[in-house]
Coordinates of N, CA and C in Angstrom, one line a residue:
M1 N 15.1 -14.0 -39.9 CA 15.2 -13.3 -38.6 C 14.2 -12.3 -38.5
L2 N 13.5 -12.2 -37.3 CA 12.5 -11.3 -37.1 C 13.0 -9.9 -36.8
N3 N 12.4 -8.9 -37.5 CA 12.9 -7.5 -37.4 C 11.8 -6.8 -36.4
L4 N 12.3 -6.6 -35.2 CA 11.4 -6.1 -34.1 C 11.2 -4.6 -34.3
Q5 N 11.9 -3.9 -35.2 CA 11.7 -2.5 -35.5 C 10.4 -2.4 -36.2
L6 N 9.9 -3.4 -36.9 CA 8.6 -3.4 -37.5 C 7.4 -3.2 -36.6
F7 N 7.6 -3.6 -35.2 CA 6.6 -3.4 -34.3 C 6.7 -2.2 -33.4
G8 N 7.6 -1.2 -33.8 CA 7.7 0.0 -32.9 C 9.0 -0.1 -32.2
N9 N 9.2 0.9 -31.3 CA 10.5 1.0 -30.6 C 10.8 -0.1 -29.6
E10 N 9.8 -0.5 -28.8 CA 10.0 -1.5 -27.8 C 8.7 -2.1 -27.3
A11 N 8.8 -3.3 -26.8 CA 7.7 -3.9 -26.1 C 7.6 -3.4 -24.7
V12 N 6.4 -3.5 -24.1 CA 6.1 -2.9 -22.8 C 6.4 -4.1 -21.9
Q13 N 7.3 -3.9 -20.9 CA 7.6 -4.8 -19.9 C 6.5 -4.8 -18.8
G14 N 6.2 -6.0 -18.2 CA 5.2 -6.1 -17.2 C 5.3 -5.2 -16.0
K15 N 6.5 -4.9 -15.6 CA 6.7 -3.9 -14.5 C 6.4 -2.5 -14.8
K16 N 6.1 -2.2 -16.1 CA 5.7 -0.9 -16.4 C 4.2 -0.7 -16.3
I17 N 3.4 -1.8 -16.1 CA 2.0 -1.7 -15.9 C 1.7 -1.8 -14.4
V18 N 1.3 -0.6 -13.8 CA 1.1 -0.7 -12.3 C -0.4 -0.5 -12.0
Y19 N -0.8 -1.0 -10.9 CA -2.2 -0.9 -10.5 C -2.2 -0.2 -9.1
L20 N -3.1 0.7 -8.9 CA -3.3 1.4 -7.6 C -4.8 1.1 -7.2
Y21 N -5.0 1.0 -5.8 CA -6.2 0.6 -5.3 C -6.6 1.6 -4.1
R22 N -8.0 1.7 -4.0 CA -8.5 2.5 -2.9 C -10.0 2.1 -2.6
I23 N -10.3 2.0 -1.3 CA -11.7 1.8 -1.0 C -12.4 3.1 -1.4
L24 N -13.5 3.1 -2.1 CA -14.1 4.2 -2.5 C -14.5 5.2 -1.4
S25 N -15.0 4.6 -0.3 CA -15.4 5.3 0.9 C -14.3 6.1 1.6
E26 N -13.1 5.8 1.2 CA -11.9 6.5 1.8 C -11.3 7.5 0.9
S27 N -12.0 7.8 -0.2 CA -11.4 8.7 -1.2 C -11.1 10.1 -0.7
A28 N -11.8 10.6 0.3 CA -11.5 11.9 0.9 C -10.2 11.9 1.7
T29 N -9.7 10.8 2.2 CA -8.6 10.8 3.2 C -7.4 9.9 2.7
Q30 N -7.6 9.1 1.7 CA -6.5 8.2 1.3 C -6.3 8.3 -0.2
S31 N -5.0 8.2 -0.6 CA -4.6 8.2 -2.0 C -4.7 6.7 -2.5
G32 N -4.6 6.5 -3.7 CA -4.6 5.2 -4.4 C -3.2 4.6 -4.0
T33 N -3.3 3.3 -3.7 CA -2.1 2.6 -3.2 C -1.7 1.4 -3.9
A34 N -0.5 1.2 -4.2 CA -0.1 -0.1 -4.9 C 0.0 -1.2 -3.8
L35 N -0.1 -2.4 -4.3 CA 0.1 -3.5 -3.3 C 1.6 -3.8 -3.2
A36 N 2.0 -4.2 -2.0 CA 3.4 -4.5 -1.8 C 3.8 -5.8 -2.5
F37 N 5.0 -5.8 -3.0 CA 5.6 -7.1 -3.5 C 4.6 -7.8 -4.6
T38 N 4.1 -7.0 -5.5 CA 3.3 -7.5 -6.6 C 4.1 -8.3 -7.5
T39 N 3.6 -9.5 -7.8 CA 4.4 -10.3 -8.8 C 3.7 -10.4 -10.2
E40 N 2.3 -10.1 -10.1 CA 1.6 -10.3 -11.3 C 0.3 -9.6 -11.3
N41 N -0.1 -9.0 -12.4 CA -1.5 -8.4 -12.5 C -2.0 -8.8 -13.9
G42 N -3.4 -8.7 -14.0 CA -4.0 -9.1 -15.2 C -5.3 -8.4 -15.3
R43 N -5.7 -8.1 -16.5 CA -7.0 -7.6 -16.9 C -7.6 -8.4 -18.0
T44 N -8.9 -8.9 -17.8 CA -9.5 -9.7 -18.8 C -10.9 -9.1 -19.1
K45 N -11.1 -8.9 -20.4 CA -12.4 -8.4 -20.8 C -13.0 -9.4 -21.7
S46 N -14.2 -9.8 -21.4 CA -14.9 -10.9 -22.1 C -16.4 -10.6 -22.4
K47 N -16.9 -11.3 -23.3 CA -18.3 -11.0 -23.7 C -19.0 -12.4 -24.2
D48 N -20.0 -12.7 -23.5 CA -20.8 -13.9 -24.0 C -21.7 -13.5 -25.2
A49 N -22.0 -14.4 -26.0 CA -22.9 -14.2 -27.1 C -23.9 -15.3 -27.3
D50 N -25.2 -14.9 -27.4 CA -26.2 -15.9 -27.6 C -26.4 -16.3 -29.0
S51 N -26.6 -17.5 -29.4 CA -26.9 -17.9 -30.7 C -28.4 -18.2 -30.9
T52 N -28.9 -17.7 -32.1 CA -30.3 -18.0 -32.4 C -30.3 -18.7 -33.7
A53 N -30.9 -19.8 -33.8 CA -31.0 -20.6 -35.0 C -32.1 -19.9 -35.9
T54 N -31.7 -19.8 -37.1 CA -32.6 -19.2 -38.2 C -32.6 -20.2 -39.4
K55 N -33.5 -20.0 -40.3 CA -33.5 -20.9 -41.5 C -32.3 -20.7 -42.4
D56 N -31.7 -19.6 -42.2 CA -30.4 -19.2 -43.0 C -29.1 -19.6 -42.2
G57 N -29.2 -20.1 -41.0 CA -28.0 -20.3 -40.3 C -28.1 -19.6 -38.9
S58 N -27.2 -19.8 -38.0 CA -27.1 -19.1 -36.7 C -26.8 -17.7 -36.8
I59 N -27.4 -16.9 -36.0 CA -26.9 -15.5 -35.8 C -26.5 -15.3 -34.4
R60 N -25.5 -14.5 -34.2 CA -24.9 -14.2 -32.8 C -25.4 -12.8 -32.3
T61 N -25.8 -12.8 -31.0 CA -26.1 -11.6 -30.4 C -25.2 -11.4 -29.2
P62 N -24.3 -10.4 -29.2 CA -23.3 -10.2 -28.2 C -24.0 -9.7 -26.9
G63 N -23.5 -10.2 -25.8 CA -24.0 -9.7 -24.5 C -23.1 -8.5 -24.0
A64 N -23.2 -8.2 -22.8 CA -22.5 -7.1 -22.2 C -21.1 -7.5 -21.9
A65 N -20.1 -6.6 -22.1 CA -18.7 -6.9 -21.8 C -18.6 -7.0 -20.3
E66 N -17.7 -7.9 -19.8 CA -17.4 -8.1 -18.4 C -15.9 -7.9 -18.3
V67 N -15.5 -7.2 -17.2 CA -14.1 -7.0 -16.9 C -13.7 -7.6 -15.6
E68 N -12.6 -8.2 -15.6 CA -12.1 -8.8 -14.3 C -10.7 -8.4 -14.2
I69 N -10.2 -7.9 -13.0 CA -8.8 -7.6 -12.8 C -8.3 -8.6 -11.7
T70 N -7.1 -9.1 -11.9 CA -6.4 -9.9 -10.9 C -5.1 -9.3 -10.5
A71 N -4.7 -9.7 -9.2 CA -3.5 -9.3 -8.7 C -2.9 -10.4 -7.8
T72 N -1.6 -10.7 -7.9 CA -1.0 -11.6 -7.2 C 0.3 -10.9 -6.5
S73 N 0.4 -11.1 -5.2 CA 1.6 -10.5 -4.5 C 2.0 -11.4 -3.4
I74 N 3.2 -11.1 -2.9 CA 3.8 -11.8 -1.7 C 3.2 -11.0 -0.5
L75 N 2.7 -11.7 0.5 CA 2.2 -11.1 1.6 C 3.2 -10.4 2.5
K76 N 3.1 -9.1 2.7 CA 3.9 -8.3 3.5 C 3.4 -8.4 5.0
K77 N 4.3 -8.5 5.9 CA 3.9 -8.6 7.3 C 3.1 -7.4 7.7
D78 N 1.9 -7.6 8.3 CA 1.0 -6.5 8.8 C 0.6 -5.6 7.6
D79 N 0.3 -6.3 6.5 CA -0.1 -5.4 5.3 C -1.5 -4.9 5.4
E80 N -1.6 -3.6 5.7 CA -2.8 -2.8 5.9 C -3.7 -2.9 4.7
M81 N -3.1 -2.8 3.5 CA -3.9 -2.6 2.3 C -4.7 -4.0 2.0
I82 N -4.0 -5.1 2.2 CA -4.6 -6.4 2.1 C -5.8 -6.6 3.1
K83 N -5.5 -6.1 4.3 CA -6.5 -6.2 5.3 C -7.7 -5.4 5.0
K84 N -7.5 -4.2 4.4 CA -8.6 -3.3 4.0 C -9.4 -4.0 2.8
L85 N -8.7 -4.5 1.9 CA -9.3 -5.1 0.8 C -10.2 -6.3 1.2
E86 N -9.6 -7.2 2.1 CA -10.4 -8.3 2.7 C -11.7 -7.8 3.4
K87 N -11.5 -6.8 4.1 CA -12.7 -6.2 4.8 C -13.7 -5.6 3.8
A88 N -13.2 -5.0 2.7 CA -14.1 -4.6 1.7 C -14.8 -5.7 1.1
L89 N -14.2 -6.9 0.8 CA -14.9 -8.1 0.4 C -16.1 -8.5 1.3
D90 N -15.8 -8.6 2.6 CA -16.7 -8.9 3.6 C -17.9 -7.9 3.6
D91 N -17.6 -6.6 3.5 CA -18.6 -5.6 3.7 C -19.3 -5.2 2.2
D92 N -18.9 -5.8 1.2 CA -19.4 -5.5 -0.1 C -19.1 -4.0 -0.5
A93 N -17.9 -3.5 -0.2 CA -17.5 -2.1 -0.3 C -16.9 -2.0 -1.8
L94 N -17.3 -0.9 -2.4 CA -16.8 -0.6 -3.7 C -15.4 -0.1 -3.7
I95 N -14.6 -0.7 -4.6 CA -13.2 -0.3 -4.7 C -12.8 0.3 -5.9
E96 N -12.0 1.4 -5.9 CA -11.4 2.0 -7.1 C -10.1 1.4 -7.5
I97 N -9.8 1.2 -8.8 CA -8.7 0.7 -9.3 C -8.2 1.5 -10.5
W98 N -6.9 1.8 -10.4 CA -6.3 2.5 -11.6 C -5.2 1.6 -12.2
E99 N -5.2 1.5 -13.5 CA -4.2 0.9 -14.3 C -3.4 1.9 -15.0
A100 N -2.1 2.0 -14.7 CA -1.3 3.0 -15.3 C -0.1 2.4 -16.1
N101 N 0.2 2.9 -17.3 CA 1.3 2.3 -18.1 C 2.4 3.3 -18.0
L102 N 3.4 3.0 -17.2 CA 4.5 3.8 -17.0 C 5.4 4.0 -18.3
A103 N 5.2 3.2 -19.3 CA 5.8 3.3 -20.6 C 5.2 4.4 -21.5
E104 N 4.0 4.9 -21.1 CA 3.4 5.9 -21.9 C 2.9 7.1 -21.0
P105 N 4.0 8.1 -20.9 CA 3.6 9.3 -20.2 C 2.5 10.1 -20.9
A106 N 1.7 10.7 -20.2 CA 0.5 11.5 -20.6 C 1.2 12.8 -21.3
V107 N 0.4 13.4 -22.1 CA 0.8 14.6 -22.9 C 1.1 15.8 -22.0
A108 N 0.3 15.9 -20.9 CA 0.4 17.1 -20.0 C 0.5 16.5 -18.6
G109 N 1.2 17.2 -17.8 CA 1.2 16.9 -16.3 C 2.4 16.1 -15.9
N110 N 3.0 16.5 -14.8 CA 4.0 15.7 -14.1 C 3.5 14.4 -13.5
N111 N 4.2 13.3 -13.6 CA 3.8 12.1 -13.0 C 2.4 11.6 -13.5
K112 N 2.1 11.9 -14.7 CA 0.8 11.4 -15.3 C 1.2 10.5 -16.4
F113 N 0.4 9.4 -16.5 CA 0.5 8.3 -17.4 C -0.8 7.9 -18.0
K114 N -0.7 7.4 -19.3 CA -2.0 6.9 -19.9 C -2.4 5.7 -19.1
G115 N -3.7 5.6 -18.9 CA -4.3 4.5 -18.1 C -5.7 4.4 -18.2
K116 N -6.3 3.6 -17.2 CA -7.7 3.4 -17.0 C -8.1 3.5 -15.6
Y117 N -9.4 3.8 -15.4 CA -10.0 3.9 -14.1 C -11.1 2.9 -14.0
F118 N -11.3 2.1 -12.9 CA -12.3 1.3 -12.8 C -12.9 1.3 -11.3
Q119 N -14.1 0.9 -11.2 CA -14.7 0.6 -9.9 C -15.3 -0.7 -9.9
G120 N -15.2 -1.4 -8.8 CA -15.7 -2.8 -8.7 C -15.6 -3.4 -7.4
Y121 N -15.8 -4.7 -7.3 CA -15.7 -5.3 -5.9 C -14.7 -6.5 -5.9
L122 N -14.1 -6.6 -4.8 CA -13.2 -7.8 -4.6 C -14.1 -9.0 -4.5
T123 N -14.0 -10.0 -5.4 CA -14.9 -11.1 -5.5 C -14.1 -12.3 -4.9
E124 N -12.9 -12.3 -4.8 CA -12.1 -13.5 -4.3 C -10.8 -13.1 -3.8
I125 N -10.4 -13.6 -2.7 CA -9.1 -13.5 -2.1 C -8.6 -14.9 -1.7
E126 N -7.3 -15.3 -2.1 CA -6.8 -16.5 -1.8 C -5.4 -16.4 -1.2
Y127 N -5.1 -17.0 -0.1 CA -3.8 -17.0 0.5 C -3.3 -18.3 0.3
T128 N -2.1 -18.5 -0.3 CA -1.4 -19.8 -0.5 C -0.1 -19.7 0.3
A129 N 0.0 -20.8 1.2 CA 1.2 -20.8 2.1 C 1.9 -22.1 1.9
N130 N 2.8 -22.2 1.0 CA 3.7 -23.3 0.8 C 4.9 -23.3 1.8
A131 N 5.3 -24.5 2.2 CA 6.2 -24.6 3.3 C 7.6 -23.9 3.1
D132 N 8.0 -24.0 1.8 CA 9.3 -23.4 1.5 C 9.3 -22.1 0.8
E133 N 8.1 -21.5 0.8 CA 8.0 -20.3 0.0 C 7.3 -19.2 0.8
F134 N 7.3 -18.0 0.3 CA 6.6 -16.8 0.9 C 5.1 -17.1 0.7
V135 N 4.3 -16.5 1.6 CA 2.8 -16.5 1.4 C 2.4 -15.7 0.3
E136 N 1.6 -16.2 -0.5 CA 1.1 -15.5 -1.7 C -0.3 -15.2 -1.6
V137 N -0.7 -13.9 -1.9 CA -2.0 -13.5 -1.9 C -2.6 -13.2 -3.4
S138 N -3.7 -13.9 -3.7 CA -4.2 -13.7 -5.1 C -5.6 -13.0 -4.9
L139 N -5.8 -12.0 -5.7 CA -7.1 -11.2 -5.6 C -7.8 -11.1 -7.0
T140 N -9.0 -11.2 -6.9 CA -9.8 -11.1 -8.2 C -10.9 -10.1 -7.9
F141 N -11.0 -9.1 -8.9 CA -11.9 -8.0 -8.7 C -12.9 -8.1 -10.0
G142 N -14.2 -8.1 -9.6 CA -15.2 -8.0 -10.6 C -15.6 -6.5 -10.8
I143 N -15.4 -6.0 -12.0 CA -15.5 -4.6 -12.4 C -16.9 -4.2 -12.8
N144 N -17.4 -3.1 -12.4 CA -18.7 -2.6 -12.9 C -18.4 -1.8 -14.2
G145 N -19.1 -2.1 -15.3 CA -18.9 -1.5 -16.5 C -17.6 -2.0 -17.1
T146 N -17.0 -1.1 -18.0 CA -15.7 -1.5 -18.6 C -14.6 -0.5 -18.4
G147 N -14.8 0.4 -17.5 CA -13.7 1.3 -17.1 C -13.7 2.5 -18.0
A148 N -12.8 3.5 -17.7 CA -12.8 4.7 -18.4 C -11.3 5.1 -18.7
D149 N -11.0 5.5 -19.8 CA -9.6 5.9 -20.3 C -9.3 7.3 -19.7
G150 N -8.0 7.5 -19.3 CA -7.7 8.8 -18.8 C -6.2 8.9 -18.4
D151 N -5.8 9.9 -17.8 CA -4.4 10.1 -17.3 C -4.4 9.8 -15.9
V152 N -3.5 8.9 -15.4 CA -3.4 8.5 -14.0 C -2.2 9.1 -13.4
T153 N -2.3 9.7 -12.3 CA -1.2 10.3 -11.5 C -0.5 9.1 -10.7
V154 N 0.8 8.9 -11.0 CA 1.5 7.9 -10.3 C 2.7 8.7 -9.6
T155 N 2.8 8.8 -8.4 CA 3.8 9.6 -7.7 C 5.2 9.0 -8.0
T156 N 6.2 9.8 -7.8 CA 7.6 9.3 -8.0 C 7.8 8.1 -7.1
Q157 N 7.4 8.2 -5.9 CA 7.6 7.0 -5.0 C 6.9 5.8 -5.5
Q158 N 5.6 5.9 -6.0 CA 4.9 4.8 -6.6 C 5.6 4.2 -7.9
Q159 N 6.2 5.1 -8.6 CA 6.9 4.7 -9.8 C 8.1 3.8 -9.4
E160 N 8.8 4.3 -8.3 CA 10.0 3.6 -7.8 C 9.6 2.2 -7.3
Q161 N 8.3 2.1 -6.8 CA 7.9 0.7 -6.3 C 7.8 -0.3 -7.5
A162 N 7.6 0.2 -8.7 CA 7.6 -0.7 -9.8 C 8.9 -1.4 -10.1
Y163 N 9.9 -0.8 -9.5 CA 11.3 -1.4 -9.6 C 11.8 -2.1 -8.4
A164 N 11.6 -1.4 -7.2 CA 12.1 -2.0 -6.0 C 11.1 -1.6 -4.9
F165 N 10.9 -2.4 -4.0 CA 9.9 -2.2 -2.9 C 10.2 -0.9 -2.1
V166 N 9.3 0.0 -2.0 CA 9.4 1.1 -1.1 C 8.0 1.1 -0.3
D167 N 8.1 1.3 1.0 CA 6.8 1.2 1.9 C 5.9 2.4 1.5
T168 N 4.6 2.2 1.9 CA 3.6 3.2 1.5 C 3.4 4.4 2.3
P169 N 3.9 4.5 3.5 CA 3.6 5.7 4.3 C 4.1 7.0 3.6
K170 N 3.3 8.1 3.9 CA 3.7 9.4 3.3 C 5.1 9.8 3.9
T171 N 5.9 10.5 3.0 CA 7.2 10.9 3.4 C 7.3 12.3 4.0
G172 N 6.1 13.0 4.0 CA 6.1 14.3 4.5 C 6.3 15.3 3.3
A173 N 6.5 14.9 2.2 CA 6.8 15.8 1.0 C 5.5 16.3 0.5

């Protein structure tokens, strides 16, 4: 029998990792926003390596790391964030992305969690409309660099979104 205590207290559930997005040019007027009805997120870091044949055997030279972030969500009627992201793709607009782990509160600060910050471009958007299902939107972001570690502010309202959908307008608080 596998003893899970050997691996720490608990595994991180997928709903504890949240992503927030903002068009960089809107940073003075907009907060980072989660996508409505997110079903899946992913982050991939990869690195190509070149091989050089030598008399002693091949040697490998690693290339630059590349980061890609993906998101899949059910399309919300009149979803302004999806519209903004699609326009950002058309306009080659830089997008900010925060990844926060709600299972790891930061040492200092209310509503702060360990996470990462990225800037990049939306490189692909796909709408899938099956007859008997909701419309699904899949997004792929190509990231500049590899991101930066830090503490991410996730409001109480955004934290609640990780469990049940809450709309994005400000509540006046």
